[in-house]
Amino acid sequence: MESFPEPVFVAYHQLCAWVASFDFIYDTAFWGYLFLLLWIHRYTRLLVHCVSHWRYKSKPIPLEPTFTSKDVTVVIPTIHNAFEELRPSLMSILACKPAELILITTTSKKPALDRLAKTLGHPKIRVFCTRIANKRLQVCKALPRVETPITIMADDDVTWPSTLMPWILAPFEDPKIGGVGTCQRVRREWTAPWSTQIWNWLGSAYIERRNFEISATHNIDGGTSCMSGRTGAYRSEILASNDFIDGFRHEKWRDWILNADDDNFVTRWLVSHQWKTWIQYEPECEIETTLENGLKFLYQCSRWARSNWRSNWTSLVTERYVWTQQPWCTYALHFATFTSLAFLVDPLLLASLWWATADWDPQARNTAFWAQFVFMFAFTKVVKLVGLFRRNPSDLKYLPISIIFGYFHGLIKLYALFTLNMTSWGSRPDGDDNDSSRLVPLPGKTDRISDAKTEESGLQSYDDESDDDSPVLFDEKDRLDQLDARAPQ
């Protein structure tokens, strides 16, 4: 075997000796290089995103649109305990005049949802049910029954502006566009107690940062880490395909079938099948949503963080389509999940700058340090929230809380990393009745042999009328459901 050239071996030896002696701690050049590396990695994407976000333009509404509201079916899964509270949201959606609204709940709640649907005054509302509460299974109940070319999937707590429909449909003039998202805002609670207003603002800031990021990345390479499930429009041909429904119901995460993270799956499916996505960043297309307050908001943050860890790992390591299709998002969004721990990076940036300038003139050293300090806290912590502050200047009083929470959120991300097999909502009492169905073991060899024998015999593994929606492998029941989709309900 050919040995290393002597100069390489000597350099390696010297590097090891230097590290072992800890001499680098006193080397200003080392700290200078570290500061430069951290600064470039952390702030290049921010500065590029600032320019991209400010230059972002939504797709205009065409004079003769290919799709109108008559071409849209809205699908809403819900497990709400008090359906009457959904009336304002549902009425705002129906005001946009979709061709049909499909609601899916659980078997025990269907009678109550039926009663609400009959009072909404829309000629075409259908209500379906599944045996257990699981968003993926509920959505799969509806998708084969959609009869329009566009499907909008929405949460049950969103409020739409009456101007939404033409804006969300405009990007579909491009035949390569498979999914369209909207900008969002959180419903503010101006008269609530002070503590509730703080939590409410933290949720508003979270959504505002998300608006900033997804508009910026779409403007660069058309990518995003996740198309929000709060409201998203998709070509029905994508969602109703057998391959999509099979994958949607049986996504694998390590040795498990994952039935959480539904919006992440849809986003990755579009990327892996070469469909483009777009975001309409306009007031006329801005939906209003609600987030939890107090401890429940922290549960939401941990759930979102777990989804990001799982999905971004899948994108980077398992599927790997983003590397070539969305190179900027790969760096700016997917890698950021693993490197953007502000409570570690920010102090290290300031410390490395201070130690790197140890041999500078004291005045120049102080100037450099405080310039970085001001840039860090007066620009980088504020720029993504400019839209929020412009709408409500009084929100500036929450900025210190936002900065502190940003550091605390790093701990939430670490907690999420070590609890990836948790899929519970935690933030709503009706959300975890069937949590065990969100992460179930993959079928073993014996199960697969049994399934094969069943298929060979030509028998169904279970009856369509049983409404058994447990997470089993995609089988003849689903195909019968599709054939039966247009039967009177």
Short mmCIF file of C-alpha atoms in Angstrom, two decimals:
data_model
loop_
_atom_site.label_atom_id
_atom_site.label_comp_id
_atom_site.label_asym_id
_atom_site.label_seq_id
_atom_site.Cartn_x
_atom_site.Cartn_y
_atom_site.Cartn_z
CA MET A 1 0.00 0.00 0.00
CA GLU A 2 1.34 3.41 -0.95
CA SER A 3 2.20 5.52 2.13
CA PHE A 4 1.31 9.18 2.62
CA PRO A 5 3.87 11.68 1.28
CA GLU A 6 6.19 12.79 4.06
CA PRO A 7 5.05 16.47 4.04
CA VAL A 8 1.43 15.39 4.56
CA PHE A 9 2.40 13.06 7.39
CA VAL A 10 4.48 15.78 9.06
CA ALA A 11 1.68 18.34 8.76
CA TYR A 12 -0.82 15.88 10.24
CA HIS A 13 1.56 15.16 13.11
CA GLN A 14 2.00 18.86 13.81
CA LEU A 15 -1.77 19.47 13.72
CA CYS A 16 -2.41 16.67 16.23
CA ALA A 17 0.32 17.98 18.52
CA TRP A 18 -1.10 21.51 18.26
CA VAL A 19 -4.61 20.35 19.16
CA ALA A 20 -3.36 18.12 21.98
CA SER A 21 -1.39 20.99 23.50
CA PHE A 22 -4.42 23.32 23.45
CA ASP A 23 -2.18 26.03 21.99
CA PHE A 24 -5.00 26.95 19.60
CA ILE A 25 -6.85 28.50 22.54
CA TYR A 26 -4.26 31.28 22.57
CA ASP A 27 -4.04 31.60 18.77
CA THR A 28 -5.88 34.70 17.53
CA ALA A 29 -5.76 33.36 13.97
CA PHE A 30 -7.71 30.27 15.04
CA TRP A 31 -10.44 32.36 16.64
CA GLY A 32 -10.48 34.66 13.62
CA TYR A 33 -11.04 31.76 11.23
CA LEU A 34 -13.70 30.29 13.53
CA PHE A 35 -15.54 33.61 13.72
CA LEU A 36 -15.41 34.02 9.95
CA LEU A 37 -16.67 30.48 9.38
CA LEU A 38 -19.54 30.85 11.84
CA TRP A 39 -20.48 34.30 10.53
CA ILE A 40 -20.58 33.20 6.90
CA HIS A 41 -22.55 30.05 7.68
CA ARG A 42 -25.05 31.79 9.95
CA TYR A 43 -25.63 35.07 8.15
CA THR A 44 -25.12 34.41 4.45
CA ARG A 45 -28.52 32.76 4.21
CA LEU A 46 -30.13 35.56 6.24
CA LEU A 47 -28.75 38.35 4.04
CA VAL A 48 -29.65 36.48 0.85
CA HIS A 49 -33.13 35.78 2.21
CA CYS A 50 -33.63 39.46 3.02
CA VAL A 51 -33.01 40.44 -0.59
CA SER A 52 -35.07 37.55 -1.93
CA HIS A 53 -38.03 38.19 0.39
CA TRP A 54 -38.15 41.90 -0.38
CA ARG A 55 -38.08 41.16 -4.13
CA TYR A 56 -40.67 38.38 -3.97
CA LYS A 57 -43.68 38.63 -6.28
CA SER A 58 -46.78 36.46 -6.24
CA LYS A 59 -48.17 35.01 -9.44
CA PRO A 60 -50.73 37.46 -10.89
CA ILE A 61 -54.34 36.53 -11.50
CA PRO A 62 -54.77 35.81 -15.24
CA LEU A 63 -57.45 37.57 -17.27
CA GLU A 64 -58.86 34.22 -18.37
CA PRO A 65 -58.02 31.74 -15.60
CA THR A 66 -57.83 28.04 -16.30
CA PHE A 67 -59.28 27.23 -12.87
CA THR A 68 -62.00 28.93 -10.85
CA SER A 69 -63.65 28.18 -7.53
CA LYS A 70 -65.94 25.74 -9.37
CA ASP A 71 -62.88 23.55 -9.93
CA VAL A 72 -62.04 23.28 -6.22
CA THR A 73 -62.95 20.79 -3.51
CA VAL A 74 -61.98 21.69 0.05
CA VAL A 75 -61.04 18.77 2.32
CA ILE A 76 -61.04 19.37 6.08
CA PRO A 77 -60.30 16.62 8.62
CA THR A 78 -61.52 17.49 12.10
CA ILE A 79 -61.70 15.92 15.54
CA HIS A 80 -63.07 18.99 17.29
CA ASN A 81 -65.12 18.43 20.42
CA ALA A 82 -67.48 21.37 19.82
CA PHE A 83 -68.32 21.57 16.13
CA GLU A 84 -70.37 24.74 16.50
CA GLU A 85 -67.09 26.57 17.16
CA LEU A 86 -66.04 25.69 13.61
CA ARG A 87 -68.92 27.60 12.05
CA PRO A 88 -67.05 30.93 11.50
CA SER A 89 -64.12 29.16 9.83
CA LEU A 90 -66.34 26.99 7.65
CA MET A 91 -68.49 29.95 6.64
CA SER A 92 -65.39 31.91 5.58
CA ILE A 93 -64.34 28.96 3.41
CA LEU A 94 -67.79 28.53 1.89
CA ALA A 95 -67.85 32.27 1.13
CA CYS A 96 -65.07 31.55 -1.39
CA LYS A 97 -67.59 29.36 -3.28
CA PRO A 98 -65.79 26.03 -3.68
CA ALA A 99 -67.54 23.35 -5.72
CA GLU A 100 -67.67 21.05 -2.70
CA LEU A 101 -66.66 20.83 0.94
CA ILE A 102 -65.72 17.42 2.35
CA LEU A 103 -65.49 17.04 6.13
CA ILE A 104 -64.02 13.96 7.79
CA THR A 105 -64.30 13.14 11.47
CA THR A 106 -64.43 10.01 13.62
CA THR A 107 -67.36 7.61 13.77
CA SER A 108 -68.57 8.75 17.18
CA LYS A 109 -68.58 12.42 16.15
CA LYS A 110 -70.16 12.08 12.72
CA PRO A 111 -73.80 12.66 13.81
CA ALA A 112 -72.88 16.00 15.39
CA LEU A 113 -70.89 17.06 12.32
CA ASP A 114 -73.78 16.01 10.07
CA ARG A 115 -76.08 18.30 12.02
CA LEU A 116 -73.70 21.24 11.63
CA ALA A 117 -73.22 20.59 7.90
CA LYS A 118 -76.97 20.74 7.28
CA THR A 119 -77.12 24.25 8.75
CA LEU A 120 -74.29 25.74 6.67
CA GLY A 121 -76.48 26.44 3.67
CA HIS A 122 -74.21 25.01 1.00
CA PRO A 123 -75.68 22.64 -1.62
CA LYS A 124 -72.75 20.24 -1.67
CA ILE A 125 -71.20 19.28 1.65
CA ARG A 126 -70.32 15.66 2.34
CA VAL A 127 -69.34 14.23 5.71
CA PHE A 128 -67.31 11.04 6.12
CA CYS A 129 -65.83 9.30 9.12
CA THR A 130 -63.01 6.99 10.13
CA ARG A 131 -62.85 4.64 13.07
CA ILE A 132 -59.90 6.41 14.69
CA ALA A 133 -58.69 10.00 14.89
CA ASN A 134 -55.74 10.27 12.53
CA LYS A 135 -55.33 13.05 9.99
CA ARG A 136 -53.65 10.90 7.34
CA LEU A 137 -56.35 8.26 7.49
CA GLN A 138 -59.09 10.87 7.51
CA VAL A 139 -57.63 12.61 4.46
CA CYS A 140 -57.28 9.29 2.64
CA LYS A 141 -60.99 8.73 3.20
CA ALA A 142 -61.75 11.87 1.19
CA LEU A 143 -59.11 12.06 -1.54
CA PRO A 144 -60.48 9.31 -3.85
CA ARG A 145 -63.90 10.97 -3.64
CA VAL A 146 -62.76 14.36 -4.95
CA GLU A 147 -64.31 15.13 -8.35
CA THR A 148 -62.60 18.45 -9.17
CA PRO A 149 -59.14 19.10 -10.68
CA ILE A 150 -57.95 21.08 -7.64
CA THR A 151 -58.04 19.96 -4.00
CA ILE A 152 -57.48 22.37 -1.13
CA MET A 153 -56.58 20.73 2.17
CA ALA A 154 -57.21 22.95 5.18
CA ASP A 155 -57.26 22.84 8.96
CA ASP A 156 -60.53 23.31 10.81
CA ASP A 157 -59.45 26.52 12.58
CA VAL A 158 -58.44 28.70 9.62
CA THR A 159 -60.30 31.76 8.39
CA TRP A 160 -60.09 32.61 4.70
CA PRO A 161 -60.41 36.04 3.12
CA SER A 162 -63.15 36.19 0.49
CA THR A 163 -60.47 37.07 -2.10
CA LEU A 164 -58.40 33.91 -1.58
CA MET A 165 -59.61 31.64 -4.36
CA PRO A 166 -58.38 33.44 -7.53
CA TRP A 167 -55.00 34.10 -5.91
CA ILE A 168 -54.36 30.56 -4.73
CA LEU A 169 -55.39 29.20 -8.15
CA ALA A 170 -53.30 31.62 -10.23
CA PRO A 171 -49.99 29.67 -10.03
CA PHE A 172 -51.66 26.59 -11.53
CA GLU A 173 -51.50 28.33 -14.91
CA ASP A 174 -48.02 26.80 -14.93
CA PRO A 175 -48.61 23.10 -15.68
CA LYS A 176 -45.53 22.18 -13.65
CA ILE A 177 -46.95 23.66 -10.44
CA GLY A 178 -48.30 20.89 -8.23
CA GLY A 179 -48.93 22.73 -4.96
CA VAL A 180 -49.63 26.29 -3.82
CA GLY A 181 -49.45 27.70 -0.30
CA THR A 182 -50.49 31.00 1.25
CA CYS A 183 -49.09 33.48 3.70
CA GLN A 184 -50.56 33.35 7.19
CA ARG A 185 -51.16 35.35 10.32
CA VAL A 186 -52.23 34.46 13.84
CA ARG A 187 -55.49 35.77 15.23
CA ARG A 188 -54.49 38.30 17.88
CA GLU A 189 -56.02 38.33 21.36
CA TRP A 190 -55.89 42.03 22.20
CA THR A 191 -58.18 41.90 25.24
CA ALA A 192 -56.71 38.77 26.84
CA PRO A 193 -54.61 38.84 30.03
CA TRP A 194 -51.03 40.06 29.63
CA SER A 195 -49.54 36.57 29.88
CA THR A 196 -51.86 35.28 27.16
CA GLN A 197 -50.98 38.21 24.91
CA ILE A 198 -47.28 37.31 25.25
CA TRP A 199 -47.86 33.71 24.18
CA ASN A 200 -50.14 34.91 21.41
CA TRP A 201 -47.42 37.22 20.14
CA LEU A 202 -44.79 34.47 20.22
CA GLY A 203 -47.07 32.43 17.98
CA SER A 204 -47.56 35.43 15.69
CA ALA A 205 -43.79 35.89 15.48
CA TYR A 206 -43.33 32.22 14.62
CA ILE A 207 -45.76 32.48 11.70
CA GLU A 208 -44.23 35.78 10.53
CA ARG A 209 -40.75 34.23 10.42
CA ARG A 210 -42.19 31.34 8.45
CA ASN A 211 -43.77 33.72 5.93
CA PHE A 212 -40.37 35.36 5.51
CA GLU A 213 -38.49 32.09 5.01
CA ILE A 214 -40.83 30.35 2.58
CA SER A 215 -41.22 33.41 0.35
CA ALA A 216 -37.44 33.90 0.25
CA THR A 217 -36.60 30.29 -0.59
CA HIS A 218 -39.34 29.95 -3.21
CA ASN A 219 -37.93 33.03 -4.92
CA ILE A 220 -34.47 31.42 -5.11
CA ASP A 221 -34.95 27.79 -6.10
CA GLY A 222 -38.66 27.15 -5.59
CA GLY A 223 -38.13 25.14 -2.44
CA THR A 224 -39.36 24.96 1.12
CA SER A 225 -38.98 22.51 3.96
CA CYS A 226 -42.75 22.18 4.38
CA MET A 227 -45.91 23.35 2.65
CA SER A 228 -48.19 24.22 5.55
CA GLY A 229 -51.18 21.98 6.15
CA ARG A 230 -53.23 24.94 7.39
CA THR A 231 -54.24 25.69 3.81
CA GLY A 232 -52.67 24.29 0.66
CA ALA A 233 -53.96 23.76 -2.88
CA TYR A 234 -52.86 20.75 -4.96
CA ARG A 235 -53.67 19.14 -8.26
CA SER A 236 -56.14 16.36 -7.52
CA GLU A 237 -54.40 14.01 -9.93
CA ILE A 238 -51.43 14.00 -7.55
CA LEU A 239 -53.34 13.36 -4.33
CA ALA A 240 -55.79 10.81 -5.72
CA SER A 241 -53.19 8.54 -7.29
CA ASN A 242 -52.79 5.07 -5.79
CA ASP A 243 -49.05 5.61 -5.33
CA PHE A 244 -49.59 8.79 -3.34
CA ILE A 245 -52.30 7.34 -1.12
CA ASP A 246 -50.23 4.22 -0.52
CA GLY A 247 -47.20 6.28 0.46
CA PHE A 248 -49.26 8.75 2.46
CA ARG A 249 -50.77 6.01 4.60
CA HIS A 250 -47.60 4.00 5.03
CA GLU A 251 -44.64 6.33 5.26
CA LYS A 252 -41.69 4.62 6.92
CA TRP A 253 -39.58 6.18 9.66
CA ARG A 254 -36.80 3.81 10.70
CA ASP A 255 -38.63 0.64 11.85
CA TRP A 256 -42.03 2.27 12.06
CA ILE A 257 -44.97 3.36 9.95
CA LEU A 258 -45.34 7.10 10.54
CA ASN A 259 -48.83 8.58 10.48
CA ALA A 260 -47.86 12.04 11.70
CA ASP A 261 -46.10 14.85 9.73
CA ASP A 262 -48.63 14.70 6.89
CA ASP A 263 -47.77 18.11 5.39
CA ASN A 264 -44.06 17.23 5.34
CA PHE A 265 -44.83 14.07 3.39
CA VAL A 266 -46.90 15.95 0.81
CA THR A 267 -44.08 18.47 0.34
CA ARG A 268 -41.43 15.79 -0.15
CA TRP A 269 -43.72 13.85 -2.51
CA LEU A 270 -44.02 16.88 -4.78
CA VAL A 271 -40.24 17.31 -4.82
CA SER A 272 -39.53 13.64 -5.47
CA HIS A 273 -42.00 13.61 -8.38
CA GLN A 274 -40.63 16.82 -9.94
CA TRP A 275 -43.64 19.00 -9.19
CA LYS A 276 -42.97 22.66 -8.41
CA THR A 277 -44.58 24.59 -5.56
CA TRP A 278 -45.33 28.24 -5.02
CA ILE A 279 -46.40 30.64 -2.26
CA GLN A 280 -48.85 33.48 -2.80
CA TYR A 281 -47.60 36.26 -0.54
CA GLU A 282 -50.44 38.77 -0.80
CA PRO A 283 -52.92 40.27 1.70
CA GLU A 284 -55.74 38.95 -0.50
CA CYS A 285 -54.42 35.43 0.03
CA GLU A 286 -53.53 35.66 3.72
CA ILE A 287 -55.31 33.17 5.95
CA GLU A 288 -55.84 33.62 9.67
CA THR A 289 -55.13 30.79 12.07
CA THR A 290 -54.97 30.13 15.80
CA LEU A 291 -52.15 28.76 17.91
CA GLU A 292 -52.17 27.60 21.49
CA ASN A 293 -51.02 29.64 24.48
CA GLY A 294 -49.03 28.80 27.57
CA LEU A 295 -47.67 25.30 28.04
CA LYS A 296 -49.71 24.05 25.08
CA PHE A 297 -47.73 26.37 22.79
CA LEU A 298 -44.51 24.71 24.00
CA TYR A 299 -46.05 21.33 23.16
CA GLN A 300 -46.79 22.63 19.68
CA CYS A 301 -43.21 23.86 19.29
CA SER A 302 -41.79 20.49 20.30
CA ARG A 303 -44.14 18.69 17.89
CA TRP A 304 -43.09 20.97 15.02
CA ALA A 305 -39.43 20.50 15.93
CA ARG A 306 -39.76 16.69 15.84
CA SER A 307 -41.41 16.93 12.44
CA ASN A 308 -38.53 19.07 11.18
CA TRP A 309 -35.89 16.65 12.46
CA ARG A 310 -37.63 13.64 10.94
CA SER A 311 -38.55 15.21 7.63
CA ASN A 312 -35.27 17.03 6.98
CA TRP A 313 -33.30 13.88 7.77
CA THR A 314 -35.50 11.99 5.31
CA SER A 315 -34.99 14.70 2.67
CA LEU A 316 -31.21 14.82 3.08
CA VAL A 317 -30.32 11.19 3.74
CA THR A 318 -33.13 8.88 2.64
CA GLU A 319 -34.66 10.52 -0.44
CA ARG A 320 -31.91 13.03 -1.38
CA TYR A 321 -33.87 14.74 -4.19
CA VAL A 322 -33.34 18.18 -2.63
CA TRP A 323 -29.58 18.04 -3.21
CA THR A 324 -29.99 18.54 -6.95
CA GLN A 325 -33.46 20.08 -7.24
CA GLN A 326 -33.24 22.62 -4.40
CA PRO A 327 -29.56 23.22 -3.57
CA TRP A 328 -30.16 26.53 -1.82
CA CYS A 329 -32.90 25.11 0.40
CA THR A 330 -30.64 22.18 1.18
CA TYR A 331 -28.16 24.61 2.72
CA ALA A 332 -30.49 27.29 4.05
CA LEU A 333 -33.35 25.18 5.44
CA HIS A 334 -32.50 21.50 5.72
CA PHE A 335 -28.95 21.89 7.05
CA ALA A 336 -30.11 24.72 9.30
CA THR A 337 -32.15 22.24 11.32
CA PHE A 338 -28.91 20.64 12.45
CA THR A 339 -26.80 23.78 12.95
CA SER A 340 -29.02 26.69 14.04
CA LEU A 341 -28.85 26.47 17.82
CA ALA A 342 -28.72 30.17 18.69
CA PHE A 343 -27.99 29.64 22.37
CA LEU A 344 -24.69 28.01 21.35
CA VAL A 345 -23.75 29.87 18.17
CA ASP A 346 -24.44 33.46 19.25
CA PRO A 347 -22.20 33.40 22.37
CA LEU A 348 -19.52 31.57 20.39
CA LEU A 349 -19.64 34.25 17.68
CA LEU A 350 -19.14 37.04 20.20
CA ALA A 351 -16.45 35.15 22.13
CA SER A 352 -14.49 34.16 19.03
CA LEU A 353 -14.57 37.75 17.75
CA TRP A 354 -13.32 39.05 21.10
CA TRP A 355 -10.46 36.55 21.28
CA ALA A 356 -9.60 36.98 17.59
CA THR A 357 -9.03 40.70 18.15
CA ALA A 358 -6.92 40.32 21.28
CA ASP A 359 -3.92 42.01 19.65
CA TRP A 360 -5.96 44.87 18.18
CA ASP A 361 -6.00 48.42 19.46
CA PRO A 362 -8.48 48.48 22.41
CA GLN A 363 -10.74 51.05 20.75
CA ALA A 364 -10.86 49.11 17.47
CA ARG A 365 -11.48 45.90 19.40
CA ASN A 366 -14.42 47.38 21.28
CA THR A 367 -15.83 48.88 18.09
CA ALA A 368 -15.71 45.52 16.31
CA PHE A 369 -17.32 43.72 19.25
CA TRP A 370 -20.18 46.17 19.69
CA ALA A 371 -20.77 46.39 15.94
CA GLN A 372 -21.31 42.62 15.89
CA PHE A 373 -23.47 42.85 19.02
CA VAL A 374 -25.73 45.50 17.47
CA PHE A 375 -25.88 43.61 14.16
CA MET A 376 -26.84 40.44 16.01
CA PHE A 377 -29.58 41.85 18.22
CA ALA A 378 -30.83 44.94 16.37
CA PHE A 379 -30.85 43.44 12.86
CA THR A 380 -30.81 39.64 12.74
CA LYS A 381 -33.38 39.27 15.54
CA VAL A 382 -35.67 41.92 14.05
CA VAL A 383 -35.55 41.76 10.26
CA LYS A 384 -37.85 38.75 9.88
CA LEU A 385 -40.47 40.45 12.05
CA VAL A 386 -40.58 43.78 10.21
CA GLY A 387 -43.96 42.93 8.69
CA LEU A 388 -45.40 42.24 12.14
CA PHE A 389 -44.01 45.48 13.58
CA ARG A 390 -45.28 47.51 10.63
CA ARG A 391 -48.82 46.24 11.19
CA ASN A 392 -48.64 46.68 14.96
CA PRO A 393 -45.81 49.02 16.10
CA SER A 394 -46.79 48.43 19.73
CA ASP A 395 -45.48 44.86 19.34
CA LEU A 396 -41.93 46.21 19.70
CA LYS A 397 -42.35 45.83 23.44
CA TYR A 398 -42.30 42.06 22.97
CA LEU A 399 -38.93 42.01 21.19
CA PRO A 400 -36.81 41.17 24.29
CA ILE A 401 -39.17 38.29 25.06
CA SER A 402 -38.84 37.08 21.48
CA ILE A 403 -35.04 37.05 21.72
CA ILE A 404 -35.06 35.15 25.01
CA PHE A 405 -37.57 32.64 23.68
CA GLY A 406 -35.43 32.16 20.58
CA TYR A 407 -32.61 30.88 22.78
CA PHE A 408 -34.99 28.72 24.79
CA HIS A 409 -36.34 27.26 21.56
CA GLY A 410 -32.90 25.76 20.94
CA LEU A 411 -33.42 23.63 24.03
CA ILE A 412 -36.84 22.61 22.71
CA LYS A 413 -35.15 21.48 19.48
CA LEU A 414 -32.65 19.37 21.42
CA TYR A 415 -35.45 17.85 23.49
CA ALA A 416 -37.30 17.06 20.26
CA LEU A 417 -34.20 15.42 18.81
CA PHE A 418 -34.05 12.96 21.69
CA THR A 419 -37.80 12.24 21.61
CA LEU A 420 -38.32 11.61 17.89
CA ASN A 421 -40.59 8.64 18.53
CA MET A 422 -43.11 10.84 20.32
CA THR A 423 -46.02 11.83 18.09
CA SER A 424 -48.55 13.16 20.58
CA TRP A 425 -50.14 16.57 20.12
CA GLY A 426 -50.11 17.48 23.78
CA SER A 427 -51.72 20.80 22.90
CA ARG A 428 -55.36 19.70 22.52
CA PRO A 429 -57.42 17.32 24.67
CA ASP A 430 -59.01 15.60 21.67
CA GLY A 431 -55.78 15.19 19.73
CA ASP A 432 -54.26 12.11 21.34
CA ASP A 433 -57.14 9.67 21.67
CA ASN A 434 -55.47 7.44 19.07
CA ASP A 435 -51.86 8.56 19.39
CA SER A 436 -50.64 4.94 19.20
CA SER A 437 -51.74 4.84 15.55
CA ARG A 438 -49.32 7.60 14.55
CA LEU A 439 -46.22 5.45 14.94
CA VAL A 440 -46.70 1.70 14.59
CA PRO A 441 -44.12 -1.05 13.98
CA LEU A 442 -43.57 -2.21 10.43
CA PRO A 443 -45.22 -5.58 9.76
CA GLY A 444 -42.90 -8.50 10.40
CA LYS A 445 -42.08 -11.34 8.08
CA THR A 446 -45.00 -13.43 9.33
CA ASP A 447 -47.41 -10.57 8.67
CA ARG A 448 -46.13 -10.16 5.12
CA ILE A 449 -46.50 -13.89 4.43
CA SER A 450 -50.07 -13.79 5.72
CA ASP A 451 -50.84 -10.77 3.52
CA ALA A 452 -49.37 -12.58 0.51
CA LYS A 453 -51.56 -15.62 1.10
CA THR A 454 -54.60 -13.39 1.38
CA GLU A 455 -53.77 -11.69 -1.91
CA GLU A 456 -53.18 -15.05 -3.65
CA SER A 457 -56.56 -16.30 -2.52
CA GLY A 458 -58.26 -13.23 -3.99
CA LEU A 459 -59.91 -12.45 -0.65
CA GLN A 460 -60.14 -9.03 0.95
CA SER A 461 -58.27 -8.71 4.22
CA TYR A 462 -61.25 -6.90 5.76
CA ASP A 463 -64.67 -5.63 4.88
CA ASP A 464 -65.20 -2.11 3.52
CA GLU A 465 -68.27 -1.68 5.71
CA SER A 466 -66.28 -2.27 8.88
CA ASP A 467 -64.75 1.21 8.58
CA ASP A 468 -61.50 -0.21 9.92
CA ASP A 469 -58.97 2.52 9.25
CA SER A 470 -56.07 1.15 11.22
CA PRO A 471 -52.68 1.73 9.59
CA VAL A 472 -52.33 -1.47 7.58
CA LEU A 473 -50.79 -1.96 4.16
CA PHE A 474 -52.62 -0.45 1.18
CA ASP A 475 -54.91 -3.18 -0.07
CA GLU A 476 -58.07 -3.98 -1.96
CA LYS A 477 -60.23 -2.04 0.48
CA ASP A 478 -58.74 1.22 -0.69
CA ARG A 479 -59.28 0.32 -4.34
CA LEU A 480 -62.92 -0.59 -3.62
CA ASP A 481 -63.29 2.73 -1.82
CA GLN A 482 -62.13 4.49 -4.97
CA LEU A 483 -64.56 2.55 -7.17
CA ASP A 484 -67.32 3.35 -4.69
CA ALA A 485 -66.38 7.01 -4.43
CA ARG A 486 -69.10 8.29 -6.70
CA ALA A 487 -71.86 6.19 -5.17
CA PRO A 488 -74.58 8.16 -3.32
CA GLN A 489 -73.54 8.83 0.24
#
